[in-house]
Every structure is written in structure tokens, then in C-alpha cells.
XYZ file of C-alpha atoms in Angstrom:
319
model
C 117.337 -46.448 -172.428
C 118.584 -48.536 -169.690
C 115.402 -50.131 -168.198
C 114.405 -51.570 -171.987
C 118.014 -53.430 -171.924
C 117.506 -55.145 -168.463
C 113.861 -55.987 -170.402
C 115.498 -57.146 -173.695
C 118.003 -58.930 -171.405
C 114.799 -60.870 -168.961
C 113.500 -61.652 -172.575
C 116.442 -62.987 -173.682
C 116.852 -65.379 -170.726
C 113.164 -66.645 -171.308
C 114.035 -67.795 -174.761
C 117.377 -69.427 -174.675
C 120.897 -67.593 -176.185
C 120.414 -67.467 -179.990
C 122.523 -69.110 -181.675
C 122.180 -66.931 -185.151
C 119.424 -67.941 -187.463
C 119.650 -71.149 -189.050
C 116.642 -70.315 -191.798
C 117.083 -69.330 -195.735
C 120.314 -71.386 -195.996
C 120.968 -75.326 -196.910
C 122.823 -77.489 -194.203
C 124.428 -80.334 -193.660
C 124.039 -81.670 -189.715
C 124.710 -84.784 -187.887
C 122.349 -85.833 -185.285
C 123.065 -89.430 -185.383
C 120.520 -92.060 -185.837
C 117.303 -91.137 -185.709
C 115.346 -94.035 -183.501
C 111.568 -93.796 -182.435
C 111.129 -97.800 -181.469
C 111.695 -96.917 -177.822
C 109.351 -93.763 -177.687
C 106.699 -94.242 -179.857
C 103.775 -92.860 -177.390
C 105.820 -89.887 -177.304
C 107.173 -89.032 -180.331
C 103.007 -89.298 -181.140
C 101.678 -87.233 -178.841
C 104.873 -84.562 -180.165
C 104.031 -84.523 -183.534
C 99.822 -84.961 -183.296
C 98.251 -83.372 -185.742
C 101.591 -82.278 -187.784
C 101.697 -83.089 -191.762
C 105.151 -84.888 -192.826
C 105.057 -84.526 -196.393
C 106.994 -87.173 -198.591
C 107.627 -87.702 -202.266
C 110.422 -90.590 -202.975
C 110.905 -89.337 -206.985
C 112.139 -86.080 -205.770
C 113.527 -87.370 -202.911
C 112.368 -85.125 -200.020
C 110.776 -85.209 -196.584
C 108.866 -82.111 -195.148
C 106.984 -81.145 -192.363
C 104.229 -78.046 -192.237
C 102.616 -77.500 -189.231
C 99.238 -75.470 -188.649
C 99.855 -72.099 -188.451
C 103.376 -72.041 -190.224
C 101.773 -72.266 -194.134
C 100.452 -75.880 -193.189
C 97.460 -75.380 -195.398
C 99.328 -73.280 -198.277
C 102.235 -76.040 -198.239
C 99.435 -78.542 -199.019
C 97.530 -76.213 -201.639
C 100.919 -76.086 -203.522
C 101.874 -79.975 -203.229
C 98.465 -80.793 -204.061
C 98.851 -78.329 -207.251
C 102.716 -79.029 -208.499
C 101.738 -82.609 -208.306
C 98.221 -84.065 -208.820
C 96.477 -84.301 -212.132
C 93.867 -81.074 -213.223
C 90.844 -83.605 -213.158
C 91.852 -84.766 -209.561
C 92.109 -80.963 -208.563
C 89.335 -80.098 -209.883
C 87.443 -82.769 -207.718
C 89.034 -81.365 -204.281
C 86.760 -78.143 -205.642
C 84.181 -79.277 -206.133
C 83.664 -82.039 -202.661
C 86.214 -79.514 -200.745
C 87.923 -82.115 -199.701
C 91.536 -81.116 -198.012
C 93.095 -83.330 -195.787
C 93.136 -87.438 -197.099
C 96.385 -88.396 -196.243
C 95.975 -91.820 -198.470
C 93.596 -90.426 -200.778
C 97.080 -89.013 -203.230
C 99.868 -91.849 -202.709
C 99.606 -93.507 -206.453
C 100.725 -89.716 -207.626
C 103.528 -88.953 -205.377
C 101.649 -86.703 -202.705
C 102.327 -89.282 -199.986
C 101.533 -86.690 -196.400
C 100.740 -87.956 -192.706
C 99.286 -86.484 -189.670
C 101.594 -88.016 -187.446
C 100.253 -91.596 -186.594
C 101.527 -95.244 -185.310
C 101.468 -97.212 -189.018
C 104.368 -94.465 -190.692
C 106.561 -95.050 -188.190
C 108.284 -97.065 -189.930
C 108.253 -95.377 -193.480
C 108.952 -92.397 -191.595
C 112.111 -93.696 -189.338
C 113.680 -94.467 -192.888
C 113.217 -91.434 -194.754
C 114.949 -89.287 -191.810
C 117.613 -91.675 -191.651
C 118.258 -91.924 -195.605
C 120.856 -89.110 -196.781
C 119.703 -89.031 -200.326
C 116.840 -87.447 -198.781
C 116.829 -83.576 -198.868
C 114.942 -82.893 -195.400
C 113.111 -79.467 -194.631
C 110.693 -77.405 -192.367
C 108.725 -74.309 -192.277
C 109.202 -72.305 -189.420
C 107.668 -69.000 -188.497
C 108.709 -66.805 -185.369
C 106.795 -67.667 -182.552
C 105.503 -64.466 -181.733
C 103.306 -63.579 -185.100
C 102.258 -67.596 -184.989
C 100.703 -66.585 -181.611
C 98.857 -63.669 -182.321
C 98.295 -65.228 -185.865
C 96.523 -67.827 -184.166
C 94.991 -65.877 -181.328
C 93.092 -63.653 -184.661
C 91.883 -66.846 -186.365
C 90.788 -69.181 -183.590
C 89.240 -66.719 -181.121
C 87.912 -63.717 -183.245
C 88.020 -65.851 -186.222
C 86.558 -69.359 -186.023
C 85.129 -69.114 -182.839
C 83.642 -65.614 -182.772
C 85.084 -64.204 -179.613
C 83.678 -67.523 -177.699
C 85.677 -68.740 -174.963
C 83.455 -71.393 -174.554
C 84.603 -72.091 -177.982
C 87.989 -71.532 -177.652
C 88.598 -74.385 -174.444
C 86.419 -76.503 -176.018
C 87.622 -76.628 -179.822
C 91.149 -75.859 -178.817
C 91.741 -76.990 -175.438
C 92.551 -73.609 -174.152
C 92.268 -74.456 -170.407
C 89.905 -71.304 -169.674
C 87.298 -70.909 -167.023
C 83.337 -71.764 -167.929
C 82.103 -68.257 -164.819
C 84.505 -66.351 -167.423
C 82.220 -67.026 -170.966
C 79.935 -64.200 -170.662
C 83.835 -61.875 -170.715
C 85.792 -61.152 -173.924
C 89.385 -62.862 -173.928
C 92.487 -60.457 -174.047
C 95.601 -61.622 -176.374
C 97.696 -61.227 -172.698
C 95.189 -63.109 -170.920
C 94.913 -65.670 -173.460
C 99.345 -66.009 -173.818
C 98.925 -66.213 -170.114
C 96.141 -69.263 -170.159
C 98.413 -70.819 -172.679
C 102.059 -70.655 -170.632
C 99.881 -73.003 -167.521
C 100.020 -75.945 -170.066
C 102.871 -78.410 -170.588
C 104.039 -77.887 -174.221
C 103.380 -80.866 -176.145
C 99.421 -80.471 -174.305
C 98.810 -77.552 -176.533
C 96.776 -77.997 -179.235
C 98.523 -78.333 -182.614
C 97.716 -74.468 -183.438
C 99.954 -73.748 -180.269
C 101.839 -76.367 -179.914
C 105.632 -74.923 -179.889
C 107.183 -76.452 -183.755
C 110.853 -77.992 -182.325
C 108.125 -80.447 -180.847
C 105.752 -81.219 -184.084
C 108.885 -81.241 -186.483
C 111.280 -82.326 -184.051
C 113.688 -79.875 -184.781
C 116.398 -80.512 -182.471
C 116.077 -84.202 -183.235
C 115.825 -84.584 -187.099
C 118.956 -83.600 -189.400
C 117.190 -80.842 -191.259
C 119.069 -79.558 -194.581
C 117.469 -76.350 -194.726
C 114.895 -74.192 -192.362
C 112.029 -71.564 -194.330
C 111.172 -69.058 -192.861
C 107.582 -68.923 -194.222
C 107.401 -65.057 -194.045
C 110.183 -64.715 -196.714
C 109.394 -65.278 -200.208
C 113.086 -66.024 -201.244
C 113.068 -68.811 -198.622
C 109.258 -69.998 -199.832
C 110.776 -69.889 -203.662
C 114.224 -71.250 -202.606
C 112.212 -74.329 -201.020
C 110.240 -74.811 -204.190
C 112.581 -74.957 -206.179
C 115.312 -77.153 -204.368
C 112.512 -80.211 -204.674
C 112.384 -79.494 -208.468
C 109.364 -77.662 -209.272
C 109.047 -75.422 -212.334
C 107.154 -73.027 -210.550
C 108.084 -70.860 -207.703
C 105.745 -70.957 -204.285
C 104.975 -66.996 -204.710
C 103.946 -67.241 -208.058
C 101.332 -69.776 -207.556
C 97.326 -68.755 -206.238
C 97.082 -69.438 -202.811
C 94.088 -69.437 -201.913
C 94.696 -70.234 -198.040
C 96.858 -67.616 -197.970
C 94.668 -65.061 -200.032
C 91.349 -65.917 -197.787
C 93.058 -65.344 -195.254
C 94.475 -61.908 -195.593
C 91.305 -60.349 -197.612
C 89.123 -57.573 -195.990
C 86.536 -60.460 -195.742
C 88.304 -62.890 -192.930
C 85.500 -64.020 -190.745
C 83.815 -60.738 -191.491
C 86.549 -58.241 -191.117
C 86.059 -59.255 -187.314
C 89.706 -60.164 -187.038
C 93.145 -58.075 -185.815
C 96.372 -58.431 -187.252
C 97.774 -56.177 -184.861
C 96.755 -57.204 -180.565
C 97.626 -55.205 -177.691
C 100.641 -56.493 -175.110
C 102.577 -55.553 -172.313
C 105.851 -56.563 -171.187
C 104.926 -59.486 -169.544
C 103.141 -60.977 -172.713
C 106.120 -60.569 -174.364
C 108.089 -61.958 -171.422
C 105.425 -65.210 -171.147
C 105.795 -65.732 -175.236
C 109.892 -66.188 -174.666
C 109.857 -68.962 -172.472
C 107.010 -71.094 -174.317
C 108.878 -70.323 -177.282
C 112.025 -70.433 -176.702
C 112.925 -73.889 -178.211
C 111.128 -71.748 -181.091
C 113.066 -69.105 -180.948
C 116.431 -71.054 -180.483
C 115.735 -73.392 -183.505
C 114.858 -70.746 -185.765
C 117.464 -68.034 -184.627
C 114.429 -65.194 -183.568
C 114.884 -62.540 -181.296
C 111.643 -61.073 -179.361
C 113.540 -57.960 -179.061
C 111.418 -56.162 -182.044
C 107.934 -57.230 -179.676
C 109.438 -56.188 -176.651
C 110.008 -52.332 -178.124
C 106.760 -52.756 -179.454
C 104.457 -53.932 -176.582
C 106.527 -51.725 -174.647
C 106.518 -48.759 -176.534
C 103.083 -48.747 -178.249
C 101.128 -51.215 -176.191
C 100.561 -53.182 -179.320
C 101.959 -56.375 -181.057
C 103.142 -55.162 -183.677
C 104.997 -51.459 -184.945
C 103.015 -49.840 -188.329
C 104.270 -50.829 -191.238
C 106.036 -47.630 -191.870
C 107.695 -48.304 -188.402
C 108.995 -51.881 -189.204
C 112.810 -51.776 -188.848
C 113.643 -55.580 -189.572
C 110.366 -57.115 -190.848
C 110.182 -58.823 -194.037
C 107.397 -57.285 -195.960
C 106.429 -60.566 -196.863
C 105.253 -61.409 -194.064
C 101.897 -58.849 -194.046
C 101.081 -61.670 -197.332
C 101.419 -64.828 -195.457
C 98.710 -65.558 -192.012
């Protein structure tokens, strides 16, 4: 009713004016010359932990970040570009992120570092390179981060979340269980640039507002991911490859089954999230309407699958 419409207006105001979903279609953007010479420290702080990937033969520059398919996309690119014997070595040695190990095979990927700024700036400003980024609804990413970090890798430990992921939880409450709402409320007190890479807005990490990306692909859409892999010239599609990171996360044995895909929440939870990720929502054309409906009507972060109205079912397969 009217009360819900007022709430929706508040959420829309918090997340900024939506300009239509830009994901899933190729774009031509002119944002002027990208320069980072003056603000190197600022650039590195924003993008720390971001994986920029590029290939000079195929002429692409991409951005993937934690909790938005980072492991899945690195796994896919390794499978497409590296010789089989190297892939087998990776399986044996558990070698995951060694940025400079695979340059000779055309798999260039970097966690943003000062020595890479020159080549990065050059590629960004080269119009012949196809520039892309993987994005995700910020609400889905936030729920996934709470699930994988607090419930999963930290085993419901507040101290672990504070020490490993820089969530400023007071030590006096370490014996208490952390709710999803309190988690969101806590990170809302931190400047977005200082959030851990698993929580920092993708607009900062991929610089969506500064880099003239040609394609933004929504992680929850198999169609978007396959269009992206095809545009880069790969014979196999992203969805056709056995994706170990995604399968491991989606499986019933994920962290011993102690994590939850759906979390309790309130309307205030959504308002806080909408403020934190306002720019992500604006750049990706996302709305917080459905999370708000779910939190108000059910007190849960998402509707059960049979009640979903707008969500791409493929999103259930990726975390």
C-alpha cells in the first residue's frame, strides 16, 4: 500500500536515481582521457584487491572483483589460455593467484599495484581494446559476503571477521552471534574506500564511473556471461565449462552446510545497504525494490524460489 510506496521512495533516494540497466549490451562511451598520474595513491586505495585481466592478442581489458565471480572468471580464463600441463600443475600445487606466472601465455592479471599503472593507463585509453567488467546486484553480493565470510570461513566468529576482513566489531561482543542486519549496520559506519575488498563497492574497485567500459555483464545472467566469453573470441562459453569455484560454493557441503543463502532482515537493513552501494546500483541500473519487499513482507533477504518475480534463475547457480 501507501506505506510501502513511501519506503520504496526512500530506498530509491538512498541508492540514487536509476538510469536504466546498462548491463548485458555493448556500449560506446566517451569519458575523456583516463589519467591516474596525479592521484596514484587514491587509485591504488580504491582498486586494491581488484583483478584487472587483459590479453594483447585478443585485445581485451576486464575487471573482476571478489564476490562477483572473481575466482570463477580467473578459473575460466586459465582453462581457456593455459596449456593442459600448466593447469594440472595448478591443481596439484593449489596455485591460484600468482599474477605474473602466466604472462607468456597471454593471461595477464594483476591485483592493482603501482608498477602496473603505466600499462593499465595505456590499455584503458586504447580504443581498440574491448573493455568489460562483471557486476552483480549489490544486495546479492552483500548477502553472499556475509554467508561466505562470517558463517563460512570465520565459522561465526566476530573476532575473525574483525581481524581478517576489517569489520570494526567491538571485542566486548565477541561471544554474541552477529546478525546480518548488525553486519550491514557495522560496515555502514566505514568509508566505502576502506572496506575490505569483499565488501568495497565495485564502482570504486573497477572505477565504473571513470573507465569507458564497453560491456557490463551481470554475474547472475548466464546469457550475459556467455555473451562476454564469446565477445572475447573463446570457442567455449563461460556456462559450459565445469566451474569449480561456483560449484563448490553452491554445493550442499559448502563450509559443512552451516551457511544460509537467505538471511533475516528489516526495512532498515535495505536502507543501509542502498546507501552503501548507491553508486553500484546507479551504474548497474539495479533496484532495491525486491529486497525491500522481501524484508518487509517476510523479514527475509529474498523470496523463496517459487515466489520470485524478477530474478534470473541463473543467479541461484553463482555465488
